[in-house]
Short mmCIF file of C-alpha atoms in Angstrom, two decimals:
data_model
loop_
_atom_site.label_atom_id
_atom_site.label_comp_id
_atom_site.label_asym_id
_atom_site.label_seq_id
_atom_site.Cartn_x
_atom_site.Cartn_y
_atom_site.Cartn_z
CA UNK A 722 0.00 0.00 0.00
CA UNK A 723 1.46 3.26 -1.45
CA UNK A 724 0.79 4.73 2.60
CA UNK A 725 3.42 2.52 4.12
CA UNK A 726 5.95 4.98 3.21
CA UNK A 727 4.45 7.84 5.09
CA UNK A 728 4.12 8.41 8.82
CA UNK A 729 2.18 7.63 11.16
CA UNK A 730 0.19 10.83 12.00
CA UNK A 731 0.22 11.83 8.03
CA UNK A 732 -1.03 8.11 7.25
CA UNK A 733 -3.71 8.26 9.87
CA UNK A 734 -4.73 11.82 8.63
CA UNK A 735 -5.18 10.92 5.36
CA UNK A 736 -6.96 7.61 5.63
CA UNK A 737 -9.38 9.67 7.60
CA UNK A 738 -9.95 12.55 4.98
CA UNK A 739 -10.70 9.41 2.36
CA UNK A 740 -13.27 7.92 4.97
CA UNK A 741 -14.93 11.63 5.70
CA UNK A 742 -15.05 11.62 1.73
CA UNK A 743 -16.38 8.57 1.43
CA UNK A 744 -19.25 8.71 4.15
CA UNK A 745 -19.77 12.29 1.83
CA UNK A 746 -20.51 11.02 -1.15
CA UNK A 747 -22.03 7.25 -0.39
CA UNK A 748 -25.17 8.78 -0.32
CA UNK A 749 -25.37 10.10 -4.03
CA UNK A 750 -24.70 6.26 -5.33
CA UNK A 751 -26.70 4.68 -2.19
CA UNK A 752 -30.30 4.11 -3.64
CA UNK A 753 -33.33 4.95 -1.34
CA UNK A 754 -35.29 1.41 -0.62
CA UNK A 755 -38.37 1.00 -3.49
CA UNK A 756 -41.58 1.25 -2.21
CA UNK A 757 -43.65 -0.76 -4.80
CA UNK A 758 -45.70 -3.42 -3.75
CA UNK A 759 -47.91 -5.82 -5.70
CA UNK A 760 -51.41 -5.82 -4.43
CA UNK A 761 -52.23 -8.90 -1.99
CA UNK A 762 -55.75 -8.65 -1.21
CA UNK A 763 -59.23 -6.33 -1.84
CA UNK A 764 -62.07 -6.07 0.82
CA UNK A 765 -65.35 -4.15 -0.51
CA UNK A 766 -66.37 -0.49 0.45
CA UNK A 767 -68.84 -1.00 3.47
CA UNK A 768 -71.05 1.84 3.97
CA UNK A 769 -69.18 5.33 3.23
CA UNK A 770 -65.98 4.49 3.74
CA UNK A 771 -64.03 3.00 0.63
CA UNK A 772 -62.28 0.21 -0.28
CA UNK A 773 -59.56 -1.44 1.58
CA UNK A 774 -56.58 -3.35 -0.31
CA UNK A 775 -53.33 -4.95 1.61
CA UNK A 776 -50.43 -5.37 0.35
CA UNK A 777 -46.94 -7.12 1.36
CA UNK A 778 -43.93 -5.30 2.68
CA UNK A 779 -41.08 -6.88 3.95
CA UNK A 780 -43.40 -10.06 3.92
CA UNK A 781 -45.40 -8.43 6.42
CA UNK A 782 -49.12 -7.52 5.40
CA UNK A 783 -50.42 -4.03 5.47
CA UNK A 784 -53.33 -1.98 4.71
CA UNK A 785 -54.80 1.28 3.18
CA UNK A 786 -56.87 1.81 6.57
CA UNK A 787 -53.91 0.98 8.54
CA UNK A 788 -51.10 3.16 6.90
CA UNK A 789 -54.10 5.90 6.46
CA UNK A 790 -55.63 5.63 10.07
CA UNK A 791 -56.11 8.86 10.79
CA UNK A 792 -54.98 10.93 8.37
CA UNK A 793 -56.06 12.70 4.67
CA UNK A 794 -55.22 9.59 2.61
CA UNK A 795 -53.93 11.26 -1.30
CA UNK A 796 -54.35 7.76 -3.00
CA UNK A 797 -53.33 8.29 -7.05
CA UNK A 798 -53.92 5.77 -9.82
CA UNK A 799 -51.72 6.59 -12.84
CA UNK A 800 -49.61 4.53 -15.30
CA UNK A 801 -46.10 5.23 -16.68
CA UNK A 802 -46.86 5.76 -19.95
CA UNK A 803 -49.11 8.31 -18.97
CA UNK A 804 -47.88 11.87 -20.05
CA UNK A 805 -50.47 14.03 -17.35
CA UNK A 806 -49.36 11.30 -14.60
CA UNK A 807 -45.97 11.69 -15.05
CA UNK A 808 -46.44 15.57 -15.33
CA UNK A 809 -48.19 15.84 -11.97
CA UNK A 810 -45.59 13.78 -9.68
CA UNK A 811 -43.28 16.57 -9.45
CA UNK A 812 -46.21 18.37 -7.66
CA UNK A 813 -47.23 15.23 -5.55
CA UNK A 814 -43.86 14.99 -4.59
CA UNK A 815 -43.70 18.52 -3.27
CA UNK A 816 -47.51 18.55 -1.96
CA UNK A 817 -46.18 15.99 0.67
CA UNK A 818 -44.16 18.45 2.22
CA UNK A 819 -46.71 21.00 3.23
CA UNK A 820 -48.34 18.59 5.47
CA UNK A 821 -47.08 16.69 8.08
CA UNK A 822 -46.79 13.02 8.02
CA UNK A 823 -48.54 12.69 11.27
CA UNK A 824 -51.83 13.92 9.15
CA UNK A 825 -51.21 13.24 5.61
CA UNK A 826 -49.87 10.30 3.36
CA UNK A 827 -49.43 9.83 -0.07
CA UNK A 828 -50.25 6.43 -1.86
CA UNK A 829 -49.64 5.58 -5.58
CA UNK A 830 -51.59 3.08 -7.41
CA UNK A 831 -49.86 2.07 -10.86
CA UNK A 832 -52.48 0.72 -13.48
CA UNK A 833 -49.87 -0.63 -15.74
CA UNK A 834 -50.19 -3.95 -17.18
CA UNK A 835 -47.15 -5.04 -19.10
CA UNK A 836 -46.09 -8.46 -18.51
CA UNK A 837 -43.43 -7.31 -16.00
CA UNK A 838 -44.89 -5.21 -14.17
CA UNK A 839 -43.01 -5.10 -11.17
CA UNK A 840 -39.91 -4.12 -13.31
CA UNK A 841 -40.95 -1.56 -15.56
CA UNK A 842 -42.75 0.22 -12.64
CA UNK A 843 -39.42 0.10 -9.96
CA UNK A 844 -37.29 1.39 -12.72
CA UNK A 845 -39.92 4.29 -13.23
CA UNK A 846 -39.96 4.75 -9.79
CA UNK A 847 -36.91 4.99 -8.88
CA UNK A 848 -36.26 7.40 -12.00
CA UNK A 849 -38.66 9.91 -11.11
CA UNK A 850 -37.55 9.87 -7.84
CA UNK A 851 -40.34 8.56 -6.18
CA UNK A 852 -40.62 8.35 -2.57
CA UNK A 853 -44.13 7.23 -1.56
CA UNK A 854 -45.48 3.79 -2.01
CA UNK A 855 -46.63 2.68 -5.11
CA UNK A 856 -49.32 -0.02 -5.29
CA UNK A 857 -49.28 -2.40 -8.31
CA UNK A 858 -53.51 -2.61 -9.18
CA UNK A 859 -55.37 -5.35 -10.00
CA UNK A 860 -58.66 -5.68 -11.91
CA UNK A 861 -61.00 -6.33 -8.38
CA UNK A 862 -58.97 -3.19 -7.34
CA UNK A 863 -59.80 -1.19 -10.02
CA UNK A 864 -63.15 -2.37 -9.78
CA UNK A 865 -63.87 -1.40 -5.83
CA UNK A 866 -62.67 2.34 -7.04
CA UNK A 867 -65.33 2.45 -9.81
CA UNK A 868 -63.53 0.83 -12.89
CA UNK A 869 -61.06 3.76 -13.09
CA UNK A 870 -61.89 4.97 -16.53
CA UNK A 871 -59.76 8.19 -16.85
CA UNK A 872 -55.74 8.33 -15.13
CA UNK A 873 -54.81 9.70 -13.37
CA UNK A 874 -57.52 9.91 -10.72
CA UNK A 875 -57.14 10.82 -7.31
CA UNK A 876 -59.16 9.97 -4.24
CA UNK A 877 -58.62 12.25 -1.31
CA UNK A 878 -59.88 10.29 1.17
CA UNK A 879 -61.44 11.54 5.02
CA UNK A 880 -59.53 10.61 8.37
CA UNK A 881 -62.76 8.82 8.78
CA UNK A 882 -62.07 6.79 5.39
CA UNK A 883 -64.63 8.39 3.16
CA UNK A 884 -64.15 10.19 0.24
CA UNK A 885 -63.52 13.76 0.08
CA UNK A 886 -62.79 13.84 -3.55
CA UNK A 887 -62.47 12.62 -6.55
CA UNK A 888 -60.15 14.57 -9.06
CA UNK A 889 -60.17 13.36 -12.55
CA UNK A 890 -57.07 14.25 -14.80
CA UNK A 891 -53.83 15.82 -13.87
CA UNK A 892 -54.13 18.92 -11.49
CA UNK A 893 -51.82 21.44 -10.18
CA UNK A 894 -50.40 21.40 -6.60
CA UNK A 895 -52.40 24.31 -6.23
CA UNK A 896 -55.15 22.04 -6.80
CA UNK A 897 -54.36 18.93 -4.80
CA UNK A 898 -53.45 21.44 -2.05
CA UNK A 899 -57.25 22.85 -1.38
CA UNK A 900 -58.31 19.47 -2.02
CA UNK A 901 -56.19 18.10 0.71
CA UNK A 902 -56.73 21.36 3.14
CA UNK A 903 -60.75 20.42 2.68
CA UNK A 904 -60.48 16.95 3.45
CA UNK A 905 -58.08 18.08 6.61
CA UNK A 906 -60.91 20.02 7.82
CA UNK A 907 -63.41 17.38 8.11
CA UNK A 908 -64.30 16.96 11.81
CA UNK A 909 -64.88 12.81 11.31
CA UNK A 910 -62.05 10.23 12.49
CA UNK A 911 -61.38 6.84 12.90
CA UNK A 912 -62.06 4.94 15.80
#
């Protein structure tokens, strides 16, 4: 090792200006865990409230109403090849940090069907930057929300698990933002 000719306090100095270097820069090449999850299972609106889906993470279940207890749920079906759903993510991304995640969380629901899936949506994902979960649909999830006719569509869902709104088409953040301050004021929670 070209440092064996050096002394001791110049060796240790600079081995530990490459480790301060290297802890700098590890996280520009580290890449943030994906959060994209096949859909496991679909249970039926009851009443008001709407639809609740699990899915697996970490091999662990977990669901809408349990992620979303409490809070303004933002839950967004789009596809990658979708030019207005790729337009508004920026904005989505962004939108999450006006509220705080105590109140508010942000779900993605891809609609894509190619025949791998799972792929083509991680390496969109993790392109754009992504950092909420994204749900991989199925057709009886689809179905629960209505058939989804038009992406993206956006449910901004009560704390009490109703809906608050439904936004059809791409919107601003503007948009989502009074949408999401609405649904904040509602005076209903879970129990």
């Amino acid at each position: 090792m070209f440092l064996q000719h050096f002394s001791g306090n110049f060796r240790r100095l600079t081995l530990g200006t490459m480790a301060i270097i290297a802890l700098a820069i590890a996280p520009t090449f580290a890449q943030s865990p994906l959060k994209v999850y096949p859909v496991s299972t679909v249970s039926a609106s009851s009443g008001n409230k709407v639809a609740d889906f699990t899915w697996l993470e970490d091999g662990k279940p977990v669901s809408l109403s349990e992620v979303g207890k409490n809070k303004v749920i933002f839950l967004n079906f789009w596809a990658t090849w979708c030019a207005p759903c790729r337009k508004e993510i920026p904005d989505i991304l962004e939108l999450m940090t006006e509220f705080p995640d105590t109140e508010f969380i942000v779900i993605g629901v891809s609609v894509d069907r190619d025949a791998d899936v799972t792929n083509t949506v991680s390496k969109f994902v993790r392109a754009k930057k992504v950092t909420y979960p994204v749900i991989i649909s199925n057709d009886k999830l689809l179905e629960a929300y209505g058939g989804i006719s038009n992406i993206p569509s956006t449910f901004i869902i009560n704390k009490d698990g109703s809906v608050s709104e439904k936004i059809l088409g791409g919107k601003s953040k503007e948009e989502f933002k009074t949408a999401v301050k609405k649904a904040m004021i509602s005076k209903t929670v879970n129990k």
